[in-house]
PDB file of C-alpha atoms and ligand atoms in Angstrom:
ATOM      1  CA  UNK A  25     -17.461   7.300  -7.807  1.00 97.00           C
ATOM      2  CA  UNK A  26     -16.522   8.387  -4.288  1.00 98.00           C
ATOM      3  CA  UNK A  27     -12.979   8.007  -2.997  1.00 98.00           C
ATOM      4  CA  UNK A  28     -11.836   6.961   0.472  1.00 98.00           C
ATOM      5  CA  UNK A  29      -8.193   7.745   1.136  1.00 98.00           C
ATOM      6  CA  UNK A  30      -6.791   5.348   3.725  1.00 99.00           C
ATOM      7  CA  UNK A  31      -3.526   6.179   5.473  1.00 98.00           C
ATOM      8  CA  UNK A  32      -2.010   3.350   7.526  1.00 98.00           C
ATOM      9  CA  UNK A  33       0.060   4.782  10.361  1.00 98.00           C
ATOM     10  CA  UNK A  34       2.414   3.658  13.063  1.00 97.00           C
ATOM     11  CA  UNK A  35       4.313   6.361  14.947  1.00 97.00           C
ATOM     12  CA  UNK A  36       4.145   8.964  12.170  1.00 97.00           C
ATOM     13  CA  UNK A  37       3.521  12.108  14.261  1.00 97.00           C
ATOM     14  CA  UNK A  38       6.185  14.038  12.358  1.00 97.00           C
ATOM     15  CA  UNK A  39       4.654  13.594   8.908  1.00 97.00           C
ATOM     16  CA  UNK A  40       0.964  12.818   9.424  1.00 98.00           C
ATOM     17  CA  UNK A  41      -0.361  16.399   9.464  1.00 98.00           C
ATOM     18  CA  UNK A  42       1.217  17.280   6.145  1.00 98.00           C
ATOM     19  CA  UNK A  43       0.057  14.128   4.408  1.00 98.00           C
ATOM     20  CA  UNK A  44      -3.525  14.495   5.692  1.00 98.00           C
ATOM     21  CA  UNK A  45      -3.703  18.104   4.541  1.00 98.00           C
ATOM     22  CA  UNK A  46      -2.317  17.214   1.126  1.00 98.00           C
ATOM     23  CA  UNK A  47      -4.745  14.286   0.653  1.00 98.00           C
ATOM     24  CA  UNK A  48      -7.944  16.019   1.769  1.00 98.00           C
ATOM     25  CA  UNK A  49      -8.762  17.672  -1.536  1.00 98.00           C
ATOM     26  CA  UNK A  50      -8.596  14.309  -3.320  1.00 98.00           C
ATOM     27  CA  UNK A  51     -10.854  12.456  -0.873  1.00 98.00           C
ATOM     28  CA  UNK A  52     -14.582  12.188  -0.195  1.00 98.00           C
ATOM     29  CA  UNK A  53     -13.625  10.361   2.993  1.00 98.00           C
ATOM     30  CA  UNK A  54     -10.325  10.163   4.842  1.00 98.00           C
ATOM     31  CA  UNK A  55      -9.520   7.299   7.178  1.00 98.00           C
ATOM     32  CA  UNK A  56      -6.485   6.699   9.340  1.00 98.00           C
ATOM     33  CA  UNK A  57      -5.879   3.085  10.329  1.00 98.00           C
ATOM     34  CA  UNK A  58      -3.427   3.204  13.164  1.00 98.00           C
ATOM     35  CA  UNK A  59      -1.217   0.369  14.363  1.00 98.00           C
ATOM     36  CA  UNK A  60      -1.342   1.451  18.035  1.00 98.00           C
ATOM     37  CA  UNK A  61       1.107   4.322  17.673  1.00 98.00           C
ATOM     38  CA  UNK A  62       2.871   5.250  20.874  1.00 98.00           C
ATOM     39  CA  UNK A  63       3.314   8.868  19.769  1.00 97.00           C
ATOM     40  CA  UNK A  64       0.753  11.597  18.951  1.00 98.00           C
ATOM     41  CA  UNK A  65      -0.270  10.281  15.515  1.00 98.00           C
ATOM     42  CA  UNK A  66      -3.907   9.586  16.454  1.00 98.00           C
ATOM     43  CA  UNK A  67      -4.304  12.845  18.369  1.00 98.00           C
ATOM     44  CA  UNK A  68      -3.024  14.909  15.434  1.00 98.00           C
ATOM     45  CA  UNK A  69      -5.348  13.130  12.988  1.00 98.00           C
ATOM     46  CA  UNK A  70      -8.379  13.665  15.241  1.00 98.00           C
ATOM     47  CA  UNK A  71      -7.521  17.336  15.662  1.00 98.00           C
ATOM     48  CA  UNK A  72      -7.704  17.583  11.868  1.00 98.00           C
ATOM     49  CA  UNK A  73     -11.200  16.000  12.039  1.00 97.00           C
ATOM     50  CA  UNK A  74     -10.106  12.772  10.386  1.00 98.00           C
ATOM     51  CA  UNK A  75     -11.652   9.499  11.521  1.00 98.00           C
ATOM     52  CA  UNK A  76      -9.177   7.151  13.176  1.00 98.00           C
ATOM     53  CA  UNK A  77      -9.621   3.396  13.664  1.00 98.00           C
ATOM     54  CA  UNK A  78      -7.193   0.949  15.220  1.00 98.00           C
ATOM     55  CA  UNK A  79      -5.927  -2.246  13.674  1.00 98.00           C
ATOM     56  CA  UNK A  80      -5.388  -5.411  15.736  1.00 98.00           C
ATOM     57  CA  UNK A  81      -1.686  -4.818  16.242  1.00 98.00           C
ATOM     58  CA  UNK A  82      -0.531  -7.425  13.745  1.00 98.00           C
ATOM     59  CA  UNK A  83       1.059  -5.187  11.102  1.00 97.00           C
ATOM     60  CA  UNK A  84       0.329  -3.035   8.058  1.00 98.00           C
ATOM     61  CA  UNK A  85      -1.584  -5.828   6.293  1.00 98.00           C
ATOM     62  CA  UNK A  86      -3.911  -6.110   9.251  1.00 98.00           C
ATOM     63  CA  UNK A  87      -4.346  -2.326   9.048  1.00 98.00           C
ATOM     64  CA  UNK A  88      -5.248  -2.382   5.359  1.00 98.00           C
ATOM     65  CA  UNK A  89      -7.838  -5.108   5.995  1.00 98.00           C
ATOM     66  CA  UNK A  90      -9.454  -3.019   8.727  1.00 98.00           C
ATOM     67  CA  UNK A  91      -9.482  -0.045   6.336  1.00 98.00           C
ATOM     68  CA  UNK A  92     -11.122  -2.099   3.585  1.00 98.00           C
ATOM     69  CA  UNK A  93     -13.930  -3.064   5.978  1.00 98.00           C
ATOM     70  CA  UNK A  94     -14.452   0.484   7.256  1.00 98.00           C
ATOM     71  CA  UNK A  95     -14.255   2.441   3.961  1.00 98.00           C
ATOM     72  CA  UNK A  96     -17.471   4.045   2.724  1.00 98.00           C
ATOM     73  CA  UNK A  97     -16.228   5.167  -0.693  1.00 98.00           C
ATOM     74  CA  UNK A  98     -16.508   3.255  -3.990  1.00 98.00           C
ATOM     75  CA  UNK A  99     -12.745   3.442  -4.503  1.00 98.00           C
ATOM     76  CA  UNK A 100     -10.044   3.072  -1.873  1.00 99.00           C
ATOM     77  CA  UNK A 101      -6.690   4.806  -2.246  1.00 99.00           C
ATOM     78  CA  UNK A 102      -3.920   3.566   0.049  1.00 99.00           C
ATOM     79  CA  UNK A 103      -1.148   6.056   0.690  1.00 98.00           C
ATOM     80  CA  UNK A 104       1.665   5.827   3.239  1.00 98.00           C
ATOM     81  CA  UNK A 105       2.064   8.395   5.996  1.00 97.00           C
ATOM     82  CA  UNK A 106       5.812   8.785   5.670  1.00 96.00           C
ATOM     83  CA  UNK A 107       5.961  11.220   2.739  1.00 96.00           C
ATOM     84  CA  UNK A 108       7.050   8.525   0.268  1.00 97.00           C
ATOM     85  CA  UNK A 109       4.033   9.087  -1.965  1.00 98.00           C
ATOM     86  CA  UNK A 110       2.814  12.259  -3.634  1.00 98.00           C
ATOM     87  CA  UNK A 111      -0.927  12.922  -3.060  1.00 98.00           C
ATOM     88  CA  UNK A 112      -0.958  14.876  -6.331  1.00 98.00           C
ATOM     89  CA  UNK A 113      -0.751  11.480  -8.091  1.00 98.00           C
ATOM     90  CA  UNK A 114      -4.118  10.390  -6.633  1.00 98.00           C
ATOM     91  CA  UNK A 115      -6.262  11.684  -9.544  1.00 98.00           C
ATOM     92  CA  UNK A 116      -4.212   9.670 -12.063  1.00 98.00           C
ATOM     93  CA  UNK A 117      -4.329   6.634  -9.798  1.00 98.00           C
ATOM     94  CA  UNK A 118      -8.135   6.563  -9.582  1.00 98.00           C
ATOM     95  CA  UNK A 119      -8.812   7.573 -13.185  1.00 98.00           C
ATOM     96  CA  UNK A 120      -8.576   4.106 -14.807  1.00 98.00           C
ATOM     97  CA  UNK A 121     -11.065   2.820 -12.204  1.00 98.00           C
ATOM     98  CA  UNK A 122     -13.423   5.759 -12.705  1.00 98.00           C
ATOM     99  CA  UNK A 123     -13.202   5.218 -16.465  1.00 98.00           C
ATOM    100  CA  UNK A 124     -14.210   1.584 -15.966  1.00 98.00           C
ATOM    101  CA  UNK A 125     -10.910   0.321 -17.343  1.00 98.00           C
ATOM    102  CA  UNK A 126      -9.297  -1.179 -14.208  1.00 98.00           C
ATOM    103  CA  UNK A 127     -10.151  -2.630 -10.812  1.00 98.00           C
ATOM    104  CA  UNK A 128      -6.738  -2.185  -9.182  1.00 98.00           C
ATOM    105  CA  UNK A 129      -4.249   0.531 -10.136  1.00 98.00           C
ATOM    106  CA  UNK A 130      -0.776   0.377  -8.628  1.00 98.00           C
ATOM    107  CA  UNK A 131       1.608   3.322  -8.517  1.00 98.00           C
ATOM    108  CA  UNK A 132       4.667   1.937 -10.257  1.00 98.00           C
ATOM    109  CA  UNK A 133       8.175   2.729  -9.070  1.00 97.00           C
ATOM    110  CA  UNK A 134       9.440   0.776 -12.059  1.00 96.00           C
ATOM    111  CA  UNK A 135       7.928   3.470 -14.254  1.00 97.00           C
ATOM    112  CA  UNK A 136       8.204   6.453 -11.897  1.00 98.00           C
ATOM    113  CA  UNK A 137      11.469   5.820 -10.064  1.00 96.00           C
ATOM    114  CA  UNK A 138      12.308   5.375  -6.393  1.00 94.00           C
ATOM    115  CA  UNK A 139      14.628   6.978  -3.842  1.00 92.00           C
ATOM    116  CA  UNK A 140      14.195   3.958  -1.557  1.00 88.00           C
ATOM    117  CA  UNK A 141      15.397   1.140  -3.793  1.00 87.00           C
ATOM    118  CA  UNK A 142      18.913   2.286  -4.627  1.00 88.00           C
ATOM    119  CA  UNK A 143      22.068   3.219  -2.791  1.00 90.00           C
ATOM    120  CA  UNK A 144      22.927   0.568  -0.197  1.00 90.00           C
ATOM    121  CA  UNK A 145      23.063  -3.198   0.180  1.00 91.00           C
ATOM    122  CA  UNK A 146      19.715  -3.513   2.002  1.00 89.00           C
ATOM    123  CA  UNK A 147      17.988  -1.513  -0.748  1.00 90.00           C
ATOM    124  CA  UNK A 148      19.668  -3.577  -3.454  1.00 92.00           C
ATOM    125  CA  UNK A 149      18.491  -6.825  -1.851  1.00 92.00           C
ATOM    126  CA  UNK A 150      15.001  -5.390  -1.438  1.00 90.00           C
ATOM    127  CA  UNK A 151      14.936  -4.456  -5.105  1.00 92.00           C
ATOM    128  CA  UNK A 152      16.259  -7.822  -6.293  1.00 93.00           C
ATOM    129  CA  UNK A 153      13.737  -9.684  -4.120  1.00 94.00           C
ATOM    130  CA  UNK A 154      10.793  -7.640  -5.306  1.00 94.00           C
ATOM    131  CA  UNK A 155      11.912  -7.975  -8.944  1.00 95.00           C
ATOM    132  CA  UNK A 156      12.135 -11.769  -8.662  1.00 96.00           C
ATOM    133  CA  UNK A 157       8.588 -11.832  -7.286  1.00 97.00           C
ATOM    134  CA  UNK A 158       7.505  -9.438 -10.042  1.00 98.00           C
ATOM    135  CA  UNK A 159       8.943 -11.703 -12.754  1.00 98.00           C
ATOM    136  CA  UNK A 160       7.124 -14.671 -11.184  1.00 97.00           C
ATOM    137  CA  UNK A 161       3.829 -12.771 -11.214  1.00 98.00           C
ATOM    138  CA  UNK A 162       4.311 -11.657 -14.829  1.00 98.00           C
ATOM    139  CA  UNK A 163       5.116 -15.177 -15.997  1.00 98.00           C
ATOM    140  CA  UNK A 164       2.300 -16.805 -14.023  1.00 98.00           C
ATOM    141  CA  UNK A 165      -0.428 -14.458 -15.291  1.00 98.00           C
ATOM    142  CA  UNK A 166       1.171 -13.377 -18.588  1.00 98.00           C
ATOM    143  CA  UNK A 167       1.144  -9.695 -17.681  1.00 98.00           C
ATOM    144  CA  UNK A 168       3.801  -6.959 -17.887  1.00 98.00           C
ATOM    145  CA  UNK A 169       3.666  -5.267 -14.508  1.00 98.00           C
ATOM    146  CA  UNK A 170       6.616  -3.190 -13.293  1.00 98.00           C
ATOM    147  CA  UNK A 171       5.922  -3.040  -9.531  1.00 97.00           C
ATOM    148  CA  UNK A 172       4.623  -5.858  -7.359  1.00 94.00           C
ATOM    149  CA  UNK A 173       4.980  -4.128  -4.007  1.00 96.00           C
ATOM    150  CA  UNK A 174       4.117  -0.443  -3.952  1.00 98.00           C
ATOM    151  CA  UNK A 175       1.714   0.494  -1.162  1.00 98.00           C
ATOM    152  CA  UNK A 176       0.479   3.509  -3.131  1.00 98.00           C
ATOM    153  CA  UNK A 177      -2.495   2.120  -5.034  1.00 98.00           C
ATOM    154  CA  UNK A 178      -6.209   2.427  -5.741  1.00 98.00           C
ATOM    155  CA  UNK A 179      -8.729  -0.400  -5.755  1.00 99.00           C
ATOM    156  CA  UNK A 180     -12.477  -0.702  -6.155  1.00 98.00           C
ATOM    157  CA  UNK A 181     -13.818  -1.225  -2.637  1.00 98.00           C
ATOM    158  CA  UNK A 182     -16.111  -4.095  -3.636  1.00 98.00           C
ATOM    159  CA  UNK A 183     -13.187  -5.847  -5.337  1.00 98.00           C
ATOM    160  CA  UNK A 184     -10.966  -5.429  -2.263  1.00 98.00           C
ATOM    161  CA  UNK A 185     -13.696  -7.065  -0.173  1.00 98.00           C
ATOM    162  CA  UNK A 186     -13.840 -10.094  -2.452  1.00 98.00           C
ATOM    163  CA  UNK A 187     -10.149 -10.910  -2.201  1.00 98.00           C
ATOM    164  CA  UNK A 188     -10.134 -12.646   1.193  1.00 98.00           C
ATOM    165  CA  UNK A 189      -6.814 -10.982   2.035  1.00 98.00           C
ATOM    166  CA  UNK A 190      -4.921 -12.784   4.771  1.00 98.00           C
ATOM    167  CA  UNK A 191      -1.413 -11.300   5.042  1.00 98.00           C
ATOM    168  CA  UNK A 192      -0.766  -9.399   8.278  1.00 97.00           C
ATOM    169  CA  UNK A 193       2.342  -7.482   7.225  1.00 97.00           C
ATOM    170  CA  UNK A 194       3.455  -5.594   4.112  1.00 96.00           C
ATOM    171  CA  UNK A 195       3.204  -8.834   2.112  1.00 97.00           C
ATOM    172  CA  UNK A 196      -0.457  -7.828   1.701  1.00 98.00           C
ATOM    173  CA  UNK A 197       0.532  -5.695  -1.283  1.00 98.00           C
ATOM    174  CA  UNK A 198       1.779  -8.575  -3.424  1.00 98.00           C
ATOM    175  CA  UNK A 199      -1.107 -10.709  -2.142  1.00 98.00           C
ATOM    176  CA  UNK A 200      -3.610  -8.070  -3.309  1.00 98.00           C
ATOM    177  CA  UNK A 201      -2.063  -7.889  -6.780  1.00 98.00           C
ATOM    178  CA  UNK A 202      -1.839 -11.677  -7.130  1.00 98.00           C
ATOM    179  CA  UNK A 203      -5.393 -12.326  -5.929  1.00 98.00           C
ATOM    180  CA  UNK A 204      -6.763  -9.681  -8.300  1.00 98.00           C
ATOM    181  CA  UNK A 205      -4.999 -11.371 -11.229  1.00 98.00           C
ATOM    182  CA  UNK A 206      -6.096 -14.818 -10.075  1.00 98.00           C
ATOM    183  CA  UNK A 207      -9.735 -13.772  -9.856  1.00 98.00           C
ATOM    184  CA  UNK A 208      -9.642 -12.095 -13.263  1.00 98.00           C
ATOM    185  CA  UNK A 209      -9.802  -8.482 -12.091  1.00 98.00           C
ATOM    186  CA  UNK A 210      -8.066  -5.881 -14.247  1.00 98.00           C
ATOM    187  CA  UNK A 211      -4.752  -4.644 -12.858  1.00 98.00           C
ATOM    188  CA  UNK A 212      -3.225  -1.470 -14.242  1.00 98.00           C
ATOM    189  CA  UNK A 213      -0.296   0.773 -13.307  1.00 98.00           C
ATOM    190  CA  UNK A 214       0.565   4.430 -13.550  1.00 98.00           C
ATOM    191  CA  UNK A 215       4.042   5.870 -13.010  1.00 98.00           C
ATOM    192  CA  UNK A 216       4.518   7.323  -9.514  1.00 98.00           C
ATOM    193  CA  UNK A 217       7.757   8.378  -7.917  1.00 98.00           C
ATOM    194  CA  UNK A 218       8.655   7.033  -4.479  1.00 97.00           C
ATOM    195  CA  UNK A 219      10.406   9.572  -2.247  1.00 96.00           C
ATOM    196  CA  UNK A 220      12.620   8.778   0.700  1.00 93.00           C
ATOM    197  CA  UNK A 221      10.561   8.567   3.900  1.00 92.00           C
ATOM    198  CA  UNK A 222      10.739  11.962   5.614  1.00 88.00           C
ATOM    199  CA  UNK A 223      11.573  10.768   9.158  1.00 90.00           C
ATOM    200  CA  UNK A 224      12.490   7.555  10.933  1.00 85.00           C
ATOM    201  CA  UNK A 225      12.926   4.056   9.547  1.00 83.00           C
ATOM    202  CA  UNK A 226      10.877   1.609   7.501  1.00 83.00           C
ATOM    203  CA  UNK A 227       9.081  -1.201   9.366  1.00 80.00           C
ATOM    204  CA  UNK A 228      10.499  -3.635   6.814  1.00 78.00           C
ATOM    205  CA  UNK A 229      13.595  -5.314   8.177  1.00 84.00           C
ATOM    206  CA  UNK A 230      14.636  -7.605   5.363  1.00 84.00           C
ATOM    207  CA  UNK A 231      16.437 -10.060   7.613  1.00 86.00           C
ATOM    208  CA  UNK A 232      13.213 -10.673   9.529  1.00 89.00           C
ATOM    209  CA  UNK A 233      10.694 -10.783   6.677  1.00 92.00           C
ATOM    210  CA  UNK A 234      12.328 -12.133   3.502  1.00 92.00           C
ATOM    211  CA  UNK A 235      11.025 -15.658   4.047  1.00 93.00           C
ATOM    212  CA  UNK A 236       7.497 -14.344   4.642  1.00 95.00           C
ATOM    213  CA  UNK A 237       7.633 -12.646   1.224  1.00 96.00           C
ATOM    214  CA  UNK A 238       8.733 -15.852  -0.467  1.00 95.00           C
ATOM    215  CA  UNK A 239       6.184 -17.977   1.397  1.00 96.00           C
ATOM    216  CA  UNK A 240       3.301 -15.621   0.657  1.00 97.00           C
ATOM    217  CA  UNK A 241       4.400 -15.425  -2.996  1.00 97.00           C
ATOM    218  CA  UNK A 242       4.530 -19.221  -3.392  1.00 96.00           C
ATOM    219  CA  UNK A 243       1.210 -19.697  -1.576  1.00 95.00           C
ATOM    220  CA  UNK A 244      -0.583 -17.239  -3.839  1.00 96.00           C
ATOM    221  CA  UNK A 245       0.895 -18.563  -7.078  1.00 93.00           C
ATOM    222  CA  UNK A 246      -1.446 -21.571  -7.029  1.00 88.00           C
TER     223      UNK A 246
HETATM  224  N1  GDP B 305      -1.970   0.458  10.538  1.00 55.28           N
HETATM  225  C1  GDP B 305      -0.667   0.166  10.488  1.00 55.28           C
HETATM  226  N2  GDP B 305       0.175   0.883   9.716  1.00 55.28           N
HETATM  227  C2  GDP B 305       1.487   0.560   9.702  1.00 55.28           C
HETATM  228  C3  GDP B 305       2.007  -0.505  10.476  1.00 55.28           C
HETATM  229  N3  GDP B 305       3.337  -0.585  10.244  1.00 55.28           N
HETATM  230  C4  GDP B 305       3.646   0.400   9.371  1.00 55.28           C
HETATM  231  N4  GDP B 305       2.531   1.097   9.035  1.00 55.28           N
HETATM  232  C5  GDP B 305       2.430   2.226   8.111  1.00 55.28           C
HETATM  233  O1  GDP B 305       2.577   1.706   6.798  1.00 55.28           O
HETATM  234  C6  GDP B 305       3.244   2.650   5.948  1.00 55.28           C
HETATM  235  C7  GDP B 305       4.464   2.016   5.307  1.00 55.28           C
HETATM  236  O2  GDP B 305       5.411   1.714   6.312  1.00 55.28           O
HETATM  237  P1  GDP B 305       6.967   1.863   6.063  1.00 55.28           P
HETATM  238  O3  GDP B 305       7.633   1.537   7.346  1.00 55.28           O
HETATM  239  O4  GDP B 305       7.278   3.170   5.450  1.00 55.28           O
HETATM  240  O5  GDP B 305       7.245   0.667   5.027  1.00 55.28           O
HETATM  241  P2  GDP B 305       7.895   0.755   3.576  1.00 55.28           P
HETATM  242  O6  GDP B 305       7.417   2.023   2.947  1.00 55.28           O
HETATM  243  O7  GDP B 305       7.388  -0.458   2.882  1.00 55.28           O
HETATM  244  O8  GDP B 305       9.356   0.737   3.803  1.00 55.28           O
HETATM  245  C8  GDP B 305       3.574   3.842   6.845  1.00 55.28           C
HETATM  246  O9  GDP B 305       2.591   4.831   6.687  1.00 55.28           O
HETATM  247  C9  GDP B 305       3.544   3.250   8.250  1.00 55.28           C
HETATM  248  O10 GDP B 305       3.252   4.206   9.254  1.00 55.28           O
HETATM  249  C10 GDP B 305       1.082  -1.246  11.313  1.00 55.28           C
HETATM  250  O11 GDP B 305       1.444  -2.183  12.027  1.00 55.28           O
HETATM  251  N5  GDP B 305      -0.225  -0.879  11.265  1.00 55.28           N
HETATM  252 MG1   MG B 306       7.790   3.922   3.612  1.00 55.28          MG
END
């Protein structure tokens, strides 16, 4: 099965070159979905001969949806541009799909650890919130997942296209997991470590988005 590696980007000129170069050997196709970066992100990607498409400016979820439509590979791997995810984990991430054992494989920080979920109050709240959602998902579908949110994941392209994903921001990750479970697709996890983003700040400002996480969670439970 062929693999499309999709990197959503917004103002990642400082880390994009490294991540592209590290992903290339794991990809049959590479695709950057850019959220209208104001820096040189797109230029750098094009100089490295990687195809760049724009999202509609609504957020990372919008970007992932555009990527799902544009991908040519049988399997899509989503990996962030900020250095949080290790491209060397990609072979393990796609293996359960290639072996015909899973339709969605999430890189689990519960199993692999995270440098972004511990150490200050914002991170603590982020972890508590995502764990509450995780417990809800596990109870609702009687599964034992350990990460409901990680953006580092692999999914069969045809499955991704059947999910009717609607979330415009990072809530798309829990939506994707929940809709896969709801539709009876097989969700698996492998341990992956999450590193601290190399430069700049996360787009997730908890104060602004916490209610969108809860609303999207409740909506997708039924
Ligand atoms: N296409 C697209 N990508 C985005 C957007 N916002 C953030 N990203 C990318 O999504 C990835 C995750 O963003 P980040 O801010 O690190 O969120 P966090 O890892 O969940 O804290 C990074 O590669 C960002 O550059 C957007 O509006 N559109
Ligand atoms: Mg990040």
